[in-house]
């Protein structure tokens, strides 16, 4: 069932995009991160990923934005209610970034202050993540796409109730030309070339992938032995 869902998603994506549009690459100089409604209350709704892994992936995405020194906009919805405040660890990563506590709008794009903050970044590519995938992420992503932005949704830093709900959201966004990517792909596509900063990239990737940390430790050990 999962394979069929993925196959149909890929087929529909290819059908809706022209050949020239099949690989719109993330540009470190022209992209901004949008963290939408990663709120303490809403975290309890995430069941399509194991919650600890999900939280660590969200934080890894935040570290990615900071590593590449890229602008970020953070927003919450009705945080004085059951949705709760923005996850502290994430908010603390961006002390100088725009933070928009929406008084009630479900779709962040319906909030003028949020849209102005996005426009103020001067970037045309938006890397979006949030909770929940089918509402807060999908609504904002479709609105941004409609406003003329290139939109990339980070699938493993966005969560919702069930796998089937997530799959239907992916189909809806993909049909609109929104790119679906995971955290690792975002980091690697922004990095482009290991020769720019191998150690920095390795540390970034290792921060959320224990096996990658072991890989780098093995490499370092072999390098040290070859120098002796």
Short mmCIF file of C-alpha atoms in Angstrom, two decimals:
data_model
loop_
_atom_site.label_atom_id
_atom_site.label_comp_id
_atom_site.label_asym_id
_atom_site.label_seq_id
_atom_site.Cartn_x
_atom_site.Cartn_y
_atom_site.Cartn_z
CA UNK A 1 0.00 0.00 0.00
CA UNK A 2 2.79 2.42 0.91
CA UNK A 3 4.64 1.59 -2.34
CA UNK A 4 1.49 2.21 -4.37
CA UNK A 5 0.98 5.57 -2.66
CA UNK A 6 4.56 6.65 -3.37
CA UNK A 7 4.34 5.42 -6.99
CA UNK A 8 1.12 7.34 -7.61
CA UNK A 9 2.61 10.45 -5.99
CA UNK A 10 5.68 10.30 -8.24
CA UNK A 11 3.57 9.68 -11.33
CA UNK A 12 1.30 12.64 -10.63
CA UNK A 13 4.26 14.88 -9.88
CA UNK A 14 5.93 14.04 -13.18
CA UNK A 15 2.66 14.61 -15.01
CA UNK A 16 2.18 18.08 -13.57
CA UNK A 17 5.70 19.41 -14.10
CA UNK A 18 7.46 20.19 -17.35
CA UNK A 19 10.85 18.62 -18.02
CA UNK A 20 12.55 21.95 -17.32
CA UNK A 21 11.03 22.05 -13.84
CA UNK A 22 11.90 18.56 -12.65
CA UNK A 23 14.92 19.68 -10.64
CA UNK A 24 14.55 23.16 -9.18
CA UNK A 25 17.61 23.17 -6.94
CA UNK A 26 17.73 24.84 -3.57
CA UNK A 27 19.94 27.93 -3.65
CA UNK A 28 21.67 28.83 -0.40
CA UNK A 29 21.62 32.49 -1.48
CA UNK A 30 17.95 32.60 -2.42
CA UNK A 31 16.13 30.51 0.19
CA UNK A 32 14.59 31.09 3.61
CA UNK A 33 13.32 28.67 6.26
CA UNK A 34 9.77 28.87 7.59
CA UNK A 35 9.05 27.03 10.85
CA UNK A 36 5.29 26.89 11.23
CA UNK A 37 3.53 25.92 14.45
CA UNK A 38 6.14 23.65 16.02
CA UNK A 39 4.23 24.16 19.26
CA UNK A 40 4.36 22.12 22.44
CA UNK A 41 0.66 21.27 22.39
CA UNK A 42 0.57 20.37 18.73
CA UNK A 43 3.54 18.03 19.17
CA UNK A 44 1.14 15.67 20.95
CA UNK A 45 -0.77 15.21 17.69
CA UNK A 46 2.22 13.84 15.78
CA UNK A 47 1.82 10.09 15.30
CA UNK A 48 3.28 9.53 11.84
CA UNK A 49 6.80 9.74 13.28
CA UNK A 50 8.22 8.62 16.61
CA UNK A 51 8.09 11.81 18.64
CA UNK A 52 11.68 11.86 19.87
CA UNK A 53 13.05 11.30 16.36
CA UNK A 54 10.67 13.89 14.98
CA UNK A 55 11.77 16.51 17.49
CA UNK A 56 15.44 15.83 16.77
CA UNK A 57 14.83 16.19 13.03
CA UNK A 58 13.12 19.55 13.54
CA UNK A 59 16.11 20.72 15.57
CA UNK A 60 18.49 19.37 12.92
CA UNK A 61 16.66 21.47 10.35
CA UNK A 62 17.11 24.48 12.60
CA UNK A 63 20.82 23.76 12.86
CA UNK A 64 20.92 23.52 9.08
CA UNK A 65 19.47 27.01 8.71
CA UNK A 66 22.03 28.38 11.15
CA UNK A 67 24.96 26.49 9.64
CA UNK A 68 24.29 28.05 6.24
CA UNK A 69 23.50 31.44 7.83
CA UNK A 70 20.13 31.59 6.11
CA UNK A 71 17.12 33.67 7.17
CA UNK A 72 14.30 32.06 9.10
CA UNK A 73 10.77 33.07 10.04
CA UNK A 74 9.05 31.37 12.98
CA UNK A 75 5.34 31.51 13.68
CA UNK A 76 2.75 30.08 16.06
CA UNK A 77 -1.03 29.95 16.04
CA UNK A 78 -3.08 30.88 19.13
CA UNK A 79 -0.22 29.95 21.44
CA UNK A 80 -2.08 31.12 24.56
CA UNK A 81 -4.55 28.27 23.93
CA UNK A 82 -4.11 24.48 23.77
CA UNK A 83 -1.63 24.71 20.87
CA UNK A 84 0.94 26.01 23.35
CA UNK A 85 4.13 28.01 22.75
CA UNK A 86 6.81 27.38 20.17
CA UNK A 87 9.22 24.62 21.14
CA UNK A 88 11.80 26.42 23.28
CA UNK A 89 14.84 24.66 21.83
CA UNK A 90 13.83 25.71 18.33
CA UNK A 91 12.93 29.29 19.22
CA UNK A 92 16.21 29.73 21.10
CA UNK A 93 18.13 28.88 17.94
CA UNK A 94 16.85 32.04 16.25
CA UNK A 95 17.05 34.95 18.72
CA UNK A 96 17.37 37.49 15.90
CA UNK A 97 14.84 36.01 13.46
CA UNK A 98 11.28 37.16 12.86
CA UNK A 99 8.86 35.53 15.28
CA UNK A 100 5.17 35.95 14.50
CA UNK A 101 2.67 34.77 17.13
CA UNK A 102 -0.56 34.69 15.11
CA UNK A 103 -3.64 35.55 17.18
CA UNK A 104 -5.76 32.89 15.55
CA UNK A 105 -5.27 32.45 11.81
CA UNK A 106 -4.94 28.76 10.96
CA UNK A 107 -3.25 29.49 7.63
CA UNK A 108 -0.10 31.48 8.42
CA UNK A 109 -0.38 33.18 5.03
CA UNK A 110 -3.62 34.83 6.20
CA UNK A 111 -1.56 36.81 8.71
CA UNK A 112 -0.19 40.02 7.21
CA UNK A 113 2.74 40.23 9.62
CA UNK A 114 3.87 36.75 8.66
CA UNK A 115 3.67 37.48 4.94
CA UNK A 116 5.59 40.73 5.42
CA UNK A 117 8.28 38.88 7.38
CA UNK A 118 8.63 36.36 4.56
CA UNK A 119 8.82 39.14 1.99
CA UNK A 120 11.43 40.94 4.10
CA UNK A 121 13.83 38.00 3.69
CA UNK A 122 14.09 38.91 0.00
CA UNK A 123 14.24 35.20 -0.89
CA UNK A 124 12.19 33.43 -3.57
CA UNK A 125 12.61 29.87 -2.32
CA UNK A 126 10.86 28.83 0.88
CA UNK A 127 11.79 25.76 2.92
CA UNK A 128 8.71 24.98 4.99
CA UNK A 129 8.13 22.64 7.91
CA UNK A 130 5.52 22.50 10.64
CA UNK A 131 2.69 20.82 12.51
CA UNK A 132 0.31 19.56 11.28
CA UNK A 133 1.27 18.56 7.76
CA UNK A 134 -2.23 18.53 6.30
CA UNK A 135 -3.26 21.93 7.67
CA UNK A 136 -0.61 24.35 8.89
CA UNK A 137 2.02 23.17 6.41
CA UNK A 138 -0.18 22.45 3.40
CA UNK A 139 -2.23 25.65 3.62
CA UNK A 140 0.84 27.89 3.92
CA UNK A 141 2.75 25.99 1.25
CA UNK A 142 -0.08 26.24 -1.28
CA UNK A 143 -0.57 29.93 -0.48
CA UNK A 144 3.14 30.65 -0.90
CA UNK A 145 3.19 28.75 -4.18
CA UNK A 146 0.19 30.74 -5.34
CA UNK A 147 2.05 33.94 -4.40
CA UNK A 148 4.88 33.04 -6.77
CA UNK A 149 7.43 31.40 -4.47
CA UNK A 150 9.29 28.17 -5.10
CA UNK A 151 8.21 25.97 -2.20
CA UNK A 152 10.02 23.04 -0.62
CA UNK A 153 8.29 21.14 2.19
CA UNK A 154 10.49 19.18 4.59
CA UNK A 155 8.54 15.98 5.07
CA UNK A 156 10.33 14.53 8.10
CA UNK A 157 10.23 17.85 9.99
CA UNK A 158 6.45 18.06 9.49
CA UNK A 159 4.08 15.76 11.33
CA UNK A 160 0.43 14.83 11.63
CA UNK A 161 -2.06 12.24 12.96
CA UNK A 162 -1.63 9.25 10.64
CA UNK A 163 0.35 8.01 7.66
CA UNK A 164 -2.65 8.16 5.32
CA UNK A 165 -3.33 11.79 6.29
CA UNK A 166 0.29 12.62 5.56
CA UNK A 167 0.17 10.81 2.20
CA UNK A 168 -2.93 12.70 1.03
CA UNK A 169 -1.26 15.99 2.01
CA UNK A 170 1.84 15.08 0.03
CA UNK A 171 -0.30 14.33 -3.02
CA UNK A 172 -2.15 17.62 -2.73
CA UNK A 173 1.06 19.65 -2.45
CA UNK A 174 2.93 17.68 -5.07
CA UNK A 175 0.14 18.20 -7.60
CA UNK A 176 0.55 21.94 -7.07
CA UNK A 177 4.25 21.75 -7.94
CA UNK A 178 5.58 21.88 -4.39
CA UNK A 179 8.83 19.97 -3.88
CA UNK A 180 8.83 17.33 -1.13
CA UNK A 181 12.22 16.85 0.49
CA UNK A 182 13.62 15.46 3.72
CA UNK A 183 16.02 17.15 6.14
CA UNK A 184 19.09 15.28 4.89
CA UNK A 185 18.35 16.23 1.27
CA UNK A 186 17.94 19.90 2.22
CA UNK A 187 21.33 19.95 3.97
CA UNK A 188 23.10 18.20 1.11
CA UNK A 189 21.50 20.26 -1.64
CA UNK A 190 22.41 23.49 0.11
CA UNK A 191 25.93 22.21 0.75
CA UNK A 192 26.47 21.19 -2.89
CA UNK A 193 30.17 20.33 -2.58
CA UNK A 194 32.14 18.58 0.18
CA UNK A 195 35.18 20.68 -0.62
CA UNK A 196 33.50 23.80 0.74
CA UNK A 197 33.61 22.63 4.35
CA UNK A 198 33.89 18.90 4.86
CA UNK A 199 34.25 19.07 8.64
CA UNK A 200 31.37 21.48 9.10
CA UNK A 201 29.02 19.46 6.89
CA UNK A 202 30.06 16.24 8.58
CA UNK A 203 29.31 17.71 12.01
CA UNK A 204 25.94 18.96 10.80
CA UNK A 205 24.90 15.60 9.38
CA UNK A 206 26.26 13.69 12.37
CA UNK A 207 24.17 15.82 14.72
CA UNK A 208 21.04 13.85 13.80
CA UNK A 209 22.38 10.66 12.22
CA UNK A 210 24.35 8.47 14.65
CA UNK A 211 25.48 6.17 11.85
CA UNK A 212 26.93 9.16 10.03
CA UNK A 213 28.84 10.08 13.17
CA UNK A 214 30.29 6.56 13.24
CA UNK A 215 31.15 6.84 9.55
CA UNK A 216 33.10 10.04 10.16
CA UNK A 217 34.84 8.56 13.20
CA UNK A 218 35.94 5.61 11.10
CA UNK A 219 37.17 7.93 8.37
CA UNK A 220 39.09 10.07 10.86
CA UNK A 221 40.68 7.01 12.41
CA UNK A 222 41.78 5.69 9.03
CA UNK A 223 43.14 9.13 8.07
CA UNK A 224 45.15 9.33 11.29
CA UNK A 225 46.60 5.89 10.75
CA UNK A 226 47.66 6.71 7.21
CA UNK A 227 49.52 9.79 8.47
CA UNK A 228 51.49 7.80 11.05
#
